Tab-separated table of C-alpha atoms and ligand atoms in Angstrom:
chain	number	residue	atom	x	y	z
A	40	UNK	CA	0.000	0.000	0.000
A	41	UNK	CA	2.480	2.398	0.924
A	42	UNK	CA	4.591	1.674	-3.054
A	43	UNK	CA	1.133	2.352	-4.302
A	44	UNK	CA	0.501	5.607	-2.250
A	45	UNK	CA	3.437	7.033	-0.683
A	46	UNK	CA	1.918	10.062	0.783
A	47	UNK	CA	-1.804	9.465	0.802
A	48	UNK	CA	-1.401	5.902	2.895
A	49	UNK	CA	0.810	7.292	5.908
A	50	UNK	CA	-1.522	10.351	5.926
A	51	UNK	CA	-5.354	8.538	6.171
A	52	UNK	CA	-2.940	5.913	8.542
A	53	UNK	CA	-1.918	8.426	11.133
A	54	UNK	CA	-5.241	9.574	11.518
A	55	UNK	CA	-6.791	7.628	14.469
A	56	UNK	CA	-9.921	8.800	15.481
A	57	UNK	CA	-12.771	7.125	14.188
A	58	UNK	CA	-14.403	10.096	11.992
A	59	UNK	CA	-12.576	13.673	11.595
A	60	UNK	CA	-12.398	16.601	8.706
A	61	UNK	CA	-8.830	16.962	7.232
A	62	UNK	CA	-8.028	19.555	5.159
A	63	UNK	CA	-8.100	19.886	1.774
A	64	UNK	CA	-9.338	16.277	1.499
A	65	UNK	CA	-12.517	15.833	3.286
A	66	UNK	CA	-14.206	13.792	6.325
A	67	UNK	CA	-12.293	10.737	6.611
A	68	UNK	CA	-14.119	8.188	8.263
A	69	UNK	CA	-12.464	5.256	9.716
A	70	UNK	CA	-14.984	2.702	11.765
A	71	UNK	CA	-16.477	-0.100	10.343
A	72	UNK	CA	-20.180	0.847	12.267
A	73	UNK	CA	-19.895	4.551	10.762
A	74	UNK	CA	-19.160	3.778	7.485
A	75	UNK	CA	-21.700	1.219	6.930
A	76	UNK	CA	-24.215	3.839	8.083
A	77	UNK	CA	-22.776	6.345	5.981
A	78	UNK	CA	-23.559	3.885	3.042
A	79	UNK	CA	-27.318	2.732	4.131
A	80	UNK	CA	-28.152	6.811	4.416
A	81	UNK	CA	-28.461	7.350	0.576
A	82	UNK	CA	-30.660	10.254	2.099
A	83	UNK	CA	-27.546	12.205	2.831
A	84	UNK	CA	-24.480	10.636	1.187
A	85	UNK	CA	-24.308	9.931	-2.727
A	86	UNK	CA	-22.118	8.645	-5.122
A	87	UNK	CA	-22.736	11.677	-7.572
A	88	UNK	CA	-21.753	15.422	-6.728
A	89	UNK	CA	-18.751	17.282	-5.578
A	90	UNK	CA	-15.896	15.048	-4.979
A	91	UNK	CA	-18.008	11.912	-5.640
A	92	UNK	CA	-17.266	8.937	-7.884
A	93	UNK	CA	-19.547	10.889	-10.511
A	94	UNK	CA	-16.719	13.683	-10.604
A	95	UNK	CA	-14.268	11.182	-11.872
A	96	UNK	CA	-16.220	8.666	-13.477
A	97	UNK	CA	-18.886	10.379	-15.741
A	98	UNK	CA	-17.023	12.491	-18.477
A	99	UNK	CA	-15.072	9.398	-18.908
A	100	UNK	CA	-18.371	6.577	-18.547
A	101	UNK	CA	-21.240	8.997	-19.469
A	102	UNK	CA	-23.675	9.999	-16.840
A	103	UNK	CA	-25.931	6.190	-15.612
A	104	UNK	CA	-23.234	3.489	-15.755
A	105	UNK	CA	-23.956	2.351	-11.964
A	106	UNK	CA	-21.328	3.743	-10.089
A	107	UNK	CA	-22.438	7.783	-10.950
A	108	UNK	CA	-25.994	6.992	-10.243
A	109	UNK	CA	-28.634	6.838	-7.069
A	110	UNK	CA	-32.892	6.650	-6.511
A	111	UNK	CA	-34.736	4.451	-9.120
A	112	UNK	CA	-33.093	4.914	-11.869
A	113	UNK	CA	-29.791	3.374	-10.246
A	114	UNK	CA	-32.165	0.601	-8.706
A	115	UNK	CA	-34.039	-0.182	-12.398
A	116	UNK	CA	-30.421	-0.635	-13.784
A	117	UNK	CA	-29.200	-2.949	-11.037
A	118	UNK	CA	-32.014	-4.899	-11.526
A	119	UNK	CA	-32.015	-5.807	-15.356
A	120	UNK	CA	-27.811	-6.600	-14.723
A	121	UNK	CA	-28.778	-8.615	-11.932
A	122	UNK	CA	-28.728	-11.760	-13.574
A	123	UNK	CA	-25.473	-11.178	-15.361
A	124	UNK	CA	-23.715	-11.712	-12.025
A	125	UNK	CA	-25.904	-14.944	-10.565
A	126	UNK	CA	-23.889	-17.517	-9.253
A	127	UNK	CA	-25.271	-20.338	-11.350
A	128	UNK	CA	-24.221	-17.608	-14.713
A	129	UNK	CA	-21.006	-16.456	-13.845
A	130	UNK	CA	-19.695	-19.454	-11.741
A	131	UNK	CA	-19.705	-21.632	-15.296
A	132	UNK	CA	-18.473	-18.664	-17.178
A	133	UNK	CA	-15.011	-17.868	-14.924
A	134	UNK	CA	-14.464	-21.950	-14.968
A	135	UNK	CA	-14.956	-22.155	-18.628
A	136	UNK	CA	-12.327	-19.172	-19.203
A	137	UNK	CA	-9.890	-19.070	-16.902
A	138	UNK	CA	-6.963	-22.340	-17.740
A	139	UNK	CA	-6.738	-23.158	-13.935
A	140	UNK	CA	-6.000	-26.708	-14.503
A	141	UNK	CA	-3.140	-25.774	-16.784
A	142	UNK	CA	-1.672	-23.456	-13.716
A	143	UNK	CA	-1.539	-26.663	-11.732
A	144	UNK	CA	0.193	-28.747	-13.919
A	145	UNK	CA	2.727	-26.117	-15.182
A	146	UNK	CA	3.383	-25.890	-10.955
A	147	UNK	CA	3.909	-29.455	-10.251
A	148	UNK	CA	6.139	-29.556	-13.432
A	149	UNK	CA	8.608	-27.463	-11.738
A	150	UNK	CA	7.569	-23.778	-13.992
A	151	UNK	CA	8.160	-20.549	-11.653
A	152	UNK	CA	5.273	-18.630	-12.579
A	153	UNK	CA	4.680	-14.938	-11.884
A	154	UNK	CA	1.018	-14.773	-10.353
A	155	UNK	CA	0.405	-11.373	-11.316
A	156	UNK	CA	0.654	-12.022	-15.414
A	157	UNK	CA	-0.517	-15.269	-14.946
A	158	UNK	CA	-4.141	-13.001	-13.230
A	159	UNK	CA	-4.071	-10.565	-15.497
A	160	UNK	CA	-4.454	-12.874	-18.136
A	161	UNK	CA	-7.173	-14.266	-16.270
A	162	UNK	CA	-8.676	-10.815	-15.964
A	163	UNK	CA	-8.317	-9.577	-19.533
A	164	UNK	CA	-10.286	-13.392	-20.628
A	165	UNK	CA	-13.212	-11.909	-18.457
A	166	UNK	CA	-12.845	-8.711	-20.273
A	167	UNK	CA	-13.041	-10.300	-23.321
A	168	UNK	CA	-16.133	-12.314	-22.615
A	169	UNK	CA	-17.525	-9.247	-20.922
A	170	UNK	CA	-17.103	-6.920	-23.904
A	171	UNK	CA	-17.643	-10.373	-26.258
A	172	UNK	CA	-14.103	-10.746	-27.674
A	173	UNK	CA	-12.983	-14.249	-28.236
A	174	UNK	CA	-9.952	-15.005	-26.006
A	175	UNK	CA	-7.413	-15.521	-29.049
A	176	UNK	CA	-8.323	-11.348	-29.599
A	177	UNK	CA	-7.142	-10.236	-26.620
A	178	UNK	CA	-3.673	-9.080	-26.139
A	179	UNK	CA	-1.210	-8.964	-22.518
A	180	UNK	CA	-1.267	-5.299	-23.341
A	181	UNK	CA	-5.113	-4.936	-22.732
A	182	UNK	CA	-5.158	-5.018	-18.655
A	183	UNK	CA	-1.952	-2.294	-18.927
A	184	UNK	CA	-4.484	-0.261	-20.816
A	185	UNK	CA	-7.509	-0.204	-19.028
A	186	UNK	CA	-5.408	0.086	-15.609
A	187	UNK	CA	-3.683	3.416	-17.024
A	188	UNK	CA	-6.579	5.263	-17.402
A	189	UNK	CA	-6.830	4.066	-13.275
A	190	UNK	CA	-3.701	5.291	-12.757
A	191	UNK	CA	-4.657	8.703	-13.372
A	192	UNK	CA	-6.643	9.055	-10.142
A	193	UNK	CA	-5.897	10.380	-6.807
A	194	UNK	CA	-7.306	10.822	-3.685
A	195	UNK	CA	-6.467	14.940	-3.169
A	196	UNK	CA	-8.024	15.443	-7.184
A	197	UNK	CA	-11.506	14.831	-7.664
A	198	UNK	CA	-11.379	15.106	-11.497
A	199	UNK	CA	-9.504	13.872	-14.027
A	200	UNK	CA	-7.862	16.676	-16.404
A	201	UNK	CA	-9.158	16.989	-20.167
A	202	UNK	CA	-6.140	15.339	-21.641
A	203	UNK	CA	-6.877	12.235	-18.536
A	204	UNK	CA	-10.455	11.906	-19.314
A	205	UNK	CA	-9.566	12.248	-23.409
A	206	UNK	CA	-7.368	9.275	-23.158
A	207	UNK	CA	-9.407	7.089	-21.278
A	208	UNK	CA	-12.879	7.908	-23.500
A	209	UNK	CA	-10.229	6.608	-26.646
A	210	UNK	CA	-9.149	3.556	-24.613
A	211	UNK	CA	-12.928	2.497	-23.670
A	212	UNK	CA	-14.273	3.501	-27.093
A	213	UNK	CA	-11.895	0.710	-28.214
A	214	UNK	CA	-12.923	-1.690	-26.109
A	215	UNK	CA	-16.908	-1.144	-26.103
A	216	UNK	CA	-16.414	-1.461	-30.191
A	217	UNK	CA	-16.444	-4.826	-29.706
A	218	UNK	CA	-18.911	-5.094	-27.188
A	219	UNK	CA	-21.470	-2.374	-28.951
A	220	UNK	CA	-21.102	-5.252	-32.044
A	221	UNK	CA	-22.212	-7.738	-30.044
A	222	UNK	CA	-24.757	-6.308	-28.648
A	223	UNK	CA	-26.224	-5.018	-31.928
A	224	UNK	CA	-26.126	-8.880	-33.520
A	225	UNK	CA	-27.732	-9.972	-30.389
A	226	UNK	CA	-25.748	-12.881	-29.537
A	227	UNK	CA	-26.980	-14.598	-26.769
A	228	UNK	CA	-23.143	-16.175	-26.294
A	229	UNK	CA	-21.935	-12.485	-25.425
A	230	UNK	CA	-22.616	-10.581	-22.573
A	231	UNK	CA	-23.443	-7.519	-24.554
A	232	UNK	CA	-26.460	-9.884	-26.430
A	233	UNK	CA	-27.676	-10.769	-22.992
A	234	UNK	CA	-28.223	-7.233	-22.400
A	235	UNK	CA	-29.536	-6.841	-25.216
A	236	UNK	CA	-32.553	-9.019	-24.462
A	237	UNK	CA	-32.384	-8.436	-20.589
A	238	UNK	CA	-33.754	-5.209	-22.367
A	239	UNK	CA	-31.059	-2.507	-21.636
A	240	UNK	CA	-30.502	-0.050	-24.455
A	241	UNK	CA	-27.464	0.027	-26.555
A	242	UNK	CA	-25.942	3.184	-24.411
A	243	UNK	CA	-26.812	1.665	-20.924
A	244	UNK	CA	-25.264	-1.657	-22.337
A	245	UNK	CA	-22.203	0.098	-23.129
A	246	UNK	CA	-22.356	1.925	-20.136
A	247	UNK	CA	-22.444	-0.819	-18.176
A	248	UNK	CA	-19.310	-2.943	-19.754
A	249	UNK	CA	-17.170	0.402	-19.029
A	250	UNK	CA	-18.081	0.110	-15.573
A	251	UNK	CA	-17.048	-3.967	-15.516
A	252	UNK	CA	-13.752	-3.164	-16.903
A	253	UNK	CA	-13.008	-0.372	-14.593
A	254	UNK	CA	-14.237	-2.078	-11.368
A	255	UNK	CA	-13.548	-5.751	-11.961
A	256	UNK	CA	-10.399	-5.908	-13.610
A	257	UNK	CA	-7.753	-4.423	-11.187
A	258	UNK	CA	-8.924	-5.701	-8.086
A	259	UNK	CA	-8.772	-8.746	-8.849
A	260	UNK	CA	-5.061	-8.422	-10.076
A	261	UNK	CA	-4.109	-7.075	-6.559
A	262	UNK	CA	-6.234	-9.395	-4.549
A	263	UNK	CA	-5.015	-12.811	-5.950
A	264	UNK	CA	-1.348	-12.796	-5.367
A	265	UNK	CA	-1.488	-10.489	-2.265
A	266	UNK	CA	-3.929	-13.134	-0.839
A	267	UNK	CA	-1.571	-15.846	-1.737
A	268	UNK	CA	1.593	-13.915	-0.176
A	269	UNK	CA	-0.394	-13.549	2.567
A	270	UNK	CA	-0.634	-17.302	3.034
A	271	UNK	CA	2.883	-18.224	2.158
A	272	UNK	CA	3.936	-15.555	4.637
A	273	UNK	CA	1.892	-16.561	7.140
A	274	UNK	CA	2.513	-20.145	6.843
A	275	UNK	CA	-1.285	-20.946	6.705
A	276	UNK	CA	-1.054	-22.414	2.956
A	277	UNK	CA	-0.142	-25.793	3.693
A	278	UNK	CA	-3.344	-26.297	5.950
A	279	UNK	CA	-5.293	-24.828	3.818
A	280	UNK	CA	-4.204	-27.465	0.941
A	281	UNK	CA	-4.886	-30.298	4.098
A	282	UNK	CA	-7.970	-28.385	5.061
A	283	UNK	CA	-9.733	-27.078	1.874
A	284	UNK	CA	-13.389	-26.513	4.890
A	285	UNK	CA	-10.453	-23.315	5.561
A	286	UNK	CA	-10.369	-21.817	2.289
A	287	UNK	CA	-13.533	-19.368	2.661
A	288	UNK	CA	-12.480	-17.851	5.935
A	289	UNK	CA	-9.141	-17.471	4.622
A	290	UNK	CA	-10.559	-15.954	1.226
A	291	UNK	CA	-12.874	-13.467	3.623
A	292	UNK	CA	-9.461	-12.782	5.763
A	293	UNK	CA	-7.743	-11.753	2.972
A	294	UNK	CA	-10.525	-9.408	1.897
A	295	UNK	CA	-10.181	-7.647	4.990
A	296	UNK	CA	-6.719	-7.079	5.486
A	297	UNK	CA	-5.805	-6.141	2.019
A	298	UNK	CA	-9.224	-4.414	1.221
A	299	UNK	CA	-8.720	-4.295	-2.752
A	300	UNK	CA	-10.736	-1.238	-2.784
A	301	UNK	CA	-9.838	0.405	-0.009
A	302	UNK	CA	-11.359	3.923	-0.176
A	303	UNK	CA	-14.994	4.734	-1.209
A	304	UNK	CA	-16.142	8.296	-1.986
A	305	UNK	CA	-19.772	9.997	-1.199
A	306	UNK	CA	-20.232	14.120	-1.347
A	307	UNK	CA	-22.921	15.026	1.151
A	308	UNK	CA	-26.581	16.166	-0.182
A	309	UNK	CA	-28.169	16.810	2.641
A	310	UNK	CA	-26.776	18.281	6.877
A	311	UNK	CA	-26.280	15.260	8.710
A	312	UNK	CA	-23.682	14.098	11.382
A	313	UNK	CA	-21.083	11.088	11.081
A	314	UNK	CA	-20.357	10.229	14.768
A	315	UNK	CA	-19.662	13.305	15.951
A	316	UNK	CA	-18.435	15.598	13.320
A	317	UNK	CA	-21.291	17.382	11.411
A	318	UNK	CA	-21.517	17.930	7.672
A	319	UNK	CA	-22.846	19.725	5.121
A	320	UNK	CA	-24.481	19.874	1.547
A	321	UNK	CA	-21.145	19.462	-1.061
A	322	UNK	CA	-18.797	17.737	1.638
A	323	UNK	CA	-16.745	15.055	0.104
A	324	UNK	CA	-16.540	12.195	2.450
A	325	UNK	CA	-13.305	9.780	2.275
A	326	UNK	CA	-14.447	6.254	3.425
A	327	UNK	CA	-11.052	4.167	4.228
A	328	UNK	CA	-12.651	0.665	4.604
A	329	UNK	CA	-9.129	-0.828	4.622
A	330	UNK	CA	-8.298	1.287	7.539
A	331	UNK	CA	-11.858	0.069	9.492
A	332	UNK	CA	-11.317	-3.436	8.108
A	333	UNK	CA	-7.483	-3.609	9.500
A	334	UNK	CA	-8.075	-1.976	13.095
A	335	UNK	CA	-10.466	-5.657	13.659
A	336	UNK	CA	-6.646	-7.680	13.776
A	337	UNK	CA	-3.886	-9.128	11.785
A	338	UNK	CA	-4.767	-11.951	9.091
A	339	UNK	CA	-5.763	-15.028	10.964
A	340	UNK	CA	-8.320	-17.651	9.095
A	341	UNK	CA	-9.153	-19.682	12.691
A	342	UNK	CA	-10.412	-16.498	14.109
A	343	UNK	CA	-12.154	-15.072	10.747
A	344	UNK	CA	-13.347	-11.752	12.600
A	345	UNK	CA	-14.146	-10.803	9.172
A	346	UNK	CA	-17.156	-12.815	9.249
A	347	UNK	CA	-18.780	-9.814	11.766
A	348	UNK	CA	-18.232	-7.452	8.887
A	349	UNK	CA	-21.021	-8.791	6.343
A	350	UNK	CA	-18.525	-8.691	3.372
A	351	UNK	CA	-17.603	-4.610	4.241
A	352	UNK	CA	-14.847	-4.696	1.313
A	353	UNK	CA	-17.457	-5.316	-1.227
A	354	UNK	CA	-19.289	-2.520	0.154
A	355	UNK	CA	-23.097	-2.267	1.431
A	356	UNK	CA	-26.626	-0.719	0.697
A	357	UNK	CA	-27.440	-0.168	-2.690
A	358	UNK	CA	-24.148	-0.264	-3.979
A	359	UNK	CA	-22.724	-3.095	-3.055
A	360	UNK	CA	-20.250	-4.746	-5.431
A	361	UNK	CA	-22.588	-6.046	-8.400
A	362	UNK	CA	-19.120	-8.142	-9.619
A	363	UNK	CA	-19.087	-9.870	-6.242
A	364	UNK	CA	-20.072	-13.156	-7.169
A	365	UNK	CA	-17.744	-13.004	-10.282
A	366	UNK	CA	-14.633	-11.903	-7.962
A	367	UNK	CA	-15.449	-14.860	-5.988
A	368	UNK	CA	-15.860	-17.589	-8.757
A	369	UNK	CA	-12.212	-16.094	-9.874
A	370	UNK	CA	-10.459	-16.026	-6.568
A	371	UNK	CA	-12.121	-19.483	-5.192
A	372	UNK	CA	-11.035	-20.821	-8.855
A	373	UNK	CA	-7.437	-19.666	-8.903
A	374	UNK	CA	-6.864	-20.931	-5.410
A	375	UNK	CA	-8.073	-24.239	-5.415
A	376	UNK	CA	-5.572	-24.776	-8.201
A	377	UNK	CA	-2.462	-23.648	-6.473
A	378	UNK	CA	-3.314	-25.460	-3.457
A	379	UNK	CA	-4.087	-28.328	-5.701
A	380	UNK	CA	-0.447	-27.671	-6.530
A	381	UNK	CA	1.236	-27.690	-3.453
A	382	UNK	CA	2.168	-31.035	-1.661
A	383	UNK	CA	3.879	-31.631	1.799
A	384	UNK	CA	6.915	-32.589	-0.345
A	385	UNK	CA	6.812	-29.943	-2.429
A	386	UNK	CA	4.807	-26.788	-0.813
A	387	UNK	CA	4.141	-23.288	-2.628
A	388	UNK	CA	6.787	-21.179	-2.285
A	389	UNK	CA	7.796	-16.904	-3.070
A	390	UNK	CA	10.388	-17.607	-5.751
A	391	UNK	CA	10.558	-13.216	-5.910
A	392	UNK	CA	8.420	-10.056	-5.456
A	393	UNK	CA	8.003	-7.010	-6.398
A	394	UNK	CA	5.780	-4.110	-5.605
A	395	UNK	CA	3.373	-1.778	-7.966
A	396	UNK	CA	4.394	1.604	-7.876
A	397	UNK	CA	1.655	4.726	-8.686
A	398	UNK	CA	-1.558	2.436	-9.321
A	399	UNK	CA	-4.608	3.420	-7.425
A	400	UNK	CA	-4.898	-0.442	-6.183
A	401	UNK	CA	-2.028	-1.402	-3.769
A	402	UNK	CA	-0.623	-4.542	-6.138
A	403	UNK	CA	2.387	-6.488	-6.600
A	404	UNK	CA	4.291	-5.500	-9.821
A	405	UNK	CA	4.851	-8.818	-10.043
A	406	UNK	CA	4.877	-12.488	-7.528
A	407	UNK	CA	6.273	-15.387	-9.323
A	408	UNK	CA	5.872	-18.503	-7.662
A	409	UNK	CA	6.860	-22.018	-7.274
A	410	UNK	CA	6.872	-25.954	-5.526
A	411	UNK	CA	10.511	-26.745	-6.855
B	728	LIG	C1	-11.987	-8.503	-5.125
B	728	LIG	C2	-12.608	-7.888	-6.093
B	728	LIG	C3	-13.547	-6.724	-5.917
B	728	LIG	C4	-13.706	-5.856	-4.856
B	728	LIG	C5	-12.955	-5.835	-3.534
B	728	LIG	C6	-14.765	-4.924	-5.223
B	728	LIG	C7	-15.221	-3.909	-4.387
B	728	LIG	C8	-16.294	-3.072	-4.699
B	728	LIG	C9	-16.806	-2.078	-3.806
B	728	LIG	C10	-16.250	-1.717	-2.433
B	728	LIG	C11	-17.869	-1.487	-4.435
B	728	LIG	C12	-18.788	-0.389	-3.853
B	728	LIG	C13	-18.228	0.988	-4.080
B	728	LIG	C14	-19.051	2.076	-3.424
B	728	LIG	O1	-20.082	1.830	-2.804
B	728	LIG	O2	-18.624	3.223	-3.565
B	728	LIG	C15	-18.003	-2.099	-5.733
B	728	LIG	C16	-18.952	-1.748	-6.678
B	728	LIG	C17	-19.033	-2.330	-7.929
B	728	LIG	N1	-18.304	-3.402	-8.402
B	728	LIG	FE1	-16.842	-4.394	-7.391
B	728	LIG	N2	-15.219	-5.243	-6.471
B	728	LIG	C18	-14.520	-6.331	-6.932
B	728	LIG	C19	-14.686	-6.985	-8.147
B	728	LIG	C20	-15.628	-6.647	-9.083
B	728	LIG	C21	-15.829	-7.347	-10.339
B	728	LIG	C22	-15.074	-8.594	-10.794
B	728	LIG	C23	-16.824	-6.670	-11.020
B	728	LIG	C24	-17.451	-6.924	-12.372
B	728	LIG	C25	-16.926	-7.240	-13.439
B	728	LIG	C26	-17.244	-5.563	-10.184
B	728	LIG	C27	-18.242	-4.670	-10.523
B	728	LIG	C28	-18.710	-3.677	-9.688
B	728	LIG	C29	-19.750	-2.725	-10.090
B	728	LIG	C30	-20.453	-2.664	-11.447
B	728	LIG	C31	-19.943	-1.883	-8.991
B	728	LIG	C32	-20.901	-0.687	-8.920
B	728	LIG	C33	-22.211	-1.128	-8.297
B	728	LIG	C34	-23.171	0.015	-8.089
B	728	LIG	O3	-22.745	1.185	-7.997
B	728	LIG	O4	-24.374	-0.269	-8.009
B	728	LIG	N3	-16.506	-5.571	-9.029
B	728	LIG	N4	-17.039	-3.087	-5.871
């Protein structure tokens, strides 16, 4: 976190009192209780307005794409998507694309294999179904695209600059050709079909697969390995290959100590009061889940306090992470095959590591692993 976010990370770190205005930033709010309020009162905090995720995200998305919306409209939306993230849809889909069974073999032949290409190629298949490319269309260099136009954001600048939000409309446009293709030939096979006849129009449709590329893409590149370094570090891999009845609280664990998305942002509508501190009409409010989700302990799957925070790094209220059961599917997927991997003889190791430097999600530039 702190290669990611040299300044910001110490600074919202230092800070220990559970809500408090800083300067130049906002009200930082740092309890898990106050920030799950702050998300159930859509009354008084919303994702669009000053220093909201609508700042950043609508000249670059267009103006209902989810995560820039609220009231019916955002609820109507959710709804007709809804399906597009069921368990029994996308729990097929992520075992169908991503070559798990290959990253098992290629282990117990001996291959070091760097984790983070090794996900992002995982992440830029689901791209590529998402925006209905085949897989042989997509290139390594797609996931370094989509996670520059990321790159640009940061926590003390609510907007992106013209030349920013130029840049990312040209890198999108490319992607959502494919997708708006799809969708107008109506295949069924592609996600942008299914919209089609889950009866979204071509703009929300497009819309939408912008918002699955920015949200579901990158976190799932940071999560995976840092989950798995957390294990090997720990030394609670090999029981969790013994154990596999382990692997959930140690998924939900990880979630909470790494938080992939560790901020969320909200600009005040209406005068309210987080804990103490009052605010106003055009506050921006800085929600650090990972800070809320880290004060509960260090990483420890036996104890699995994160079970008391009903999935808080996903989110909650209306909002909460549509992609959620995709993440899952992914990150249950990729795990069962490197603990199918590792053997008492020969257990997972950390061949190297390296980490990202000036991304928005704290990642590993790269963790190549190994069982020789
Ligand atoms: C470990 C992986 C992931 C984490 C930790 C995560 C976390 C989150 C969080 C915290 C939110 C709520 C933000 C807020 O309220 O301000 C959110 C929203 C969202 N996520 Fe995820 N996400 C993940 C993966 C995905 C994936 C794979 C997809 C889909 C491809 C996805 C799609 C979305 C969408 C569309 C929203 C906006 C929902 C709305 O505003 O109604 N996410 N995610």
């Amino acid at each position: 976190m702190r290669a990611a976010h040299p300044f910001a990370y110490p600074l919202l770190r230092a800070s220990k009192a559970p809500v408090r205005r800083v300067p130049g930033l906002g009200v930082l709010v740092r309890d898990a209780d106050l920030l799950r309020a702050t998300l159930m009162n859509t009354a008084s905090f919303s994702k669009t307005g000053p220093g909201a995720p609508s700042d950043l995200w609508t000249p670059v998305l267009g103006p209902a794409v989810l995560l820039n919306m609220e009231g019916a409209d955002h609820l109507a939306l959710r709804r007709k998507l809804g399906s597009l993230f069921a368990p029994s849809y996308v729990d097929p889909l992520a075992a169908e694309s991503l070559p798990t069974a290959a990253l098992t073999a290629r282990l117990r032949s001996g291959e070091a294999i760097d984790l983070v290409d090794e996900v992002k190629r995982y992440a830029s298949a689901m791209i590529s179904q998402l925006v209905g490319l085949r897989v042989s269309e997509v290139d390594d260099d797609l996931f370094d695209r989509v996670s520059s136009i990321t790159r640009f954001v940061r926590l003390a600048r609510p907007r992106l600059t013209a030349p920013q939000v130029e840049r990312a409309r040209a890198i999108l446009a490319e992607l959502t050709s494919h997708a708006r293709a799809a969708y107008r030939a109506g295949d069924e096979q592609t996600v942008p079909g299914r919209m089609r006849s889950l009866d979204l129009s071509e703009d929300e449709a497009m819309g939408a697969v912008g918002a699955f590329v920015l949200t579901g893409t990158e976190t799932l590149v940071s999560y995976i390995p840092r989950l798995v370094a957390l294990l090997v570090d720990s030394g609670w891999l090999p029981f969790l290959a013994a154990d596999r009845a382990l692997v959930e609280p140690a998924i939900a664990e990880g979630l909470r100590v790494t938080t992939p998305s560790p901020v969320m942002l909200r600009s005040v509508v209406a005068d309210d009061a987080i804990g103490p501190v009052a605010v106003h009409p055009g506050d921006r409010v800085i929600l650090a889940t990972f800070a809320a989700n880290r004060a509960l302990g260090p990483f420890d799957p036996s104890a699995n306090v994160a079970a008391t925070l009903k999935q808080l790094w996903f989110g909650a209220g209306t909002h909460f992470c549509l992609g959620a059961p995709l993440a899952m599917a992914q990150i249950r997927l990729t795990l069962d095959a490197l603990l199918d991997a590792s053997s008492t003889a020969a257990p997972l190791r950390i061949v190297s590591r390296a980490p990202a430097r000036g991304v928005l999600i704290p990642s590993y530039e790269s963790l190549v692993v190994g069982t020789a």
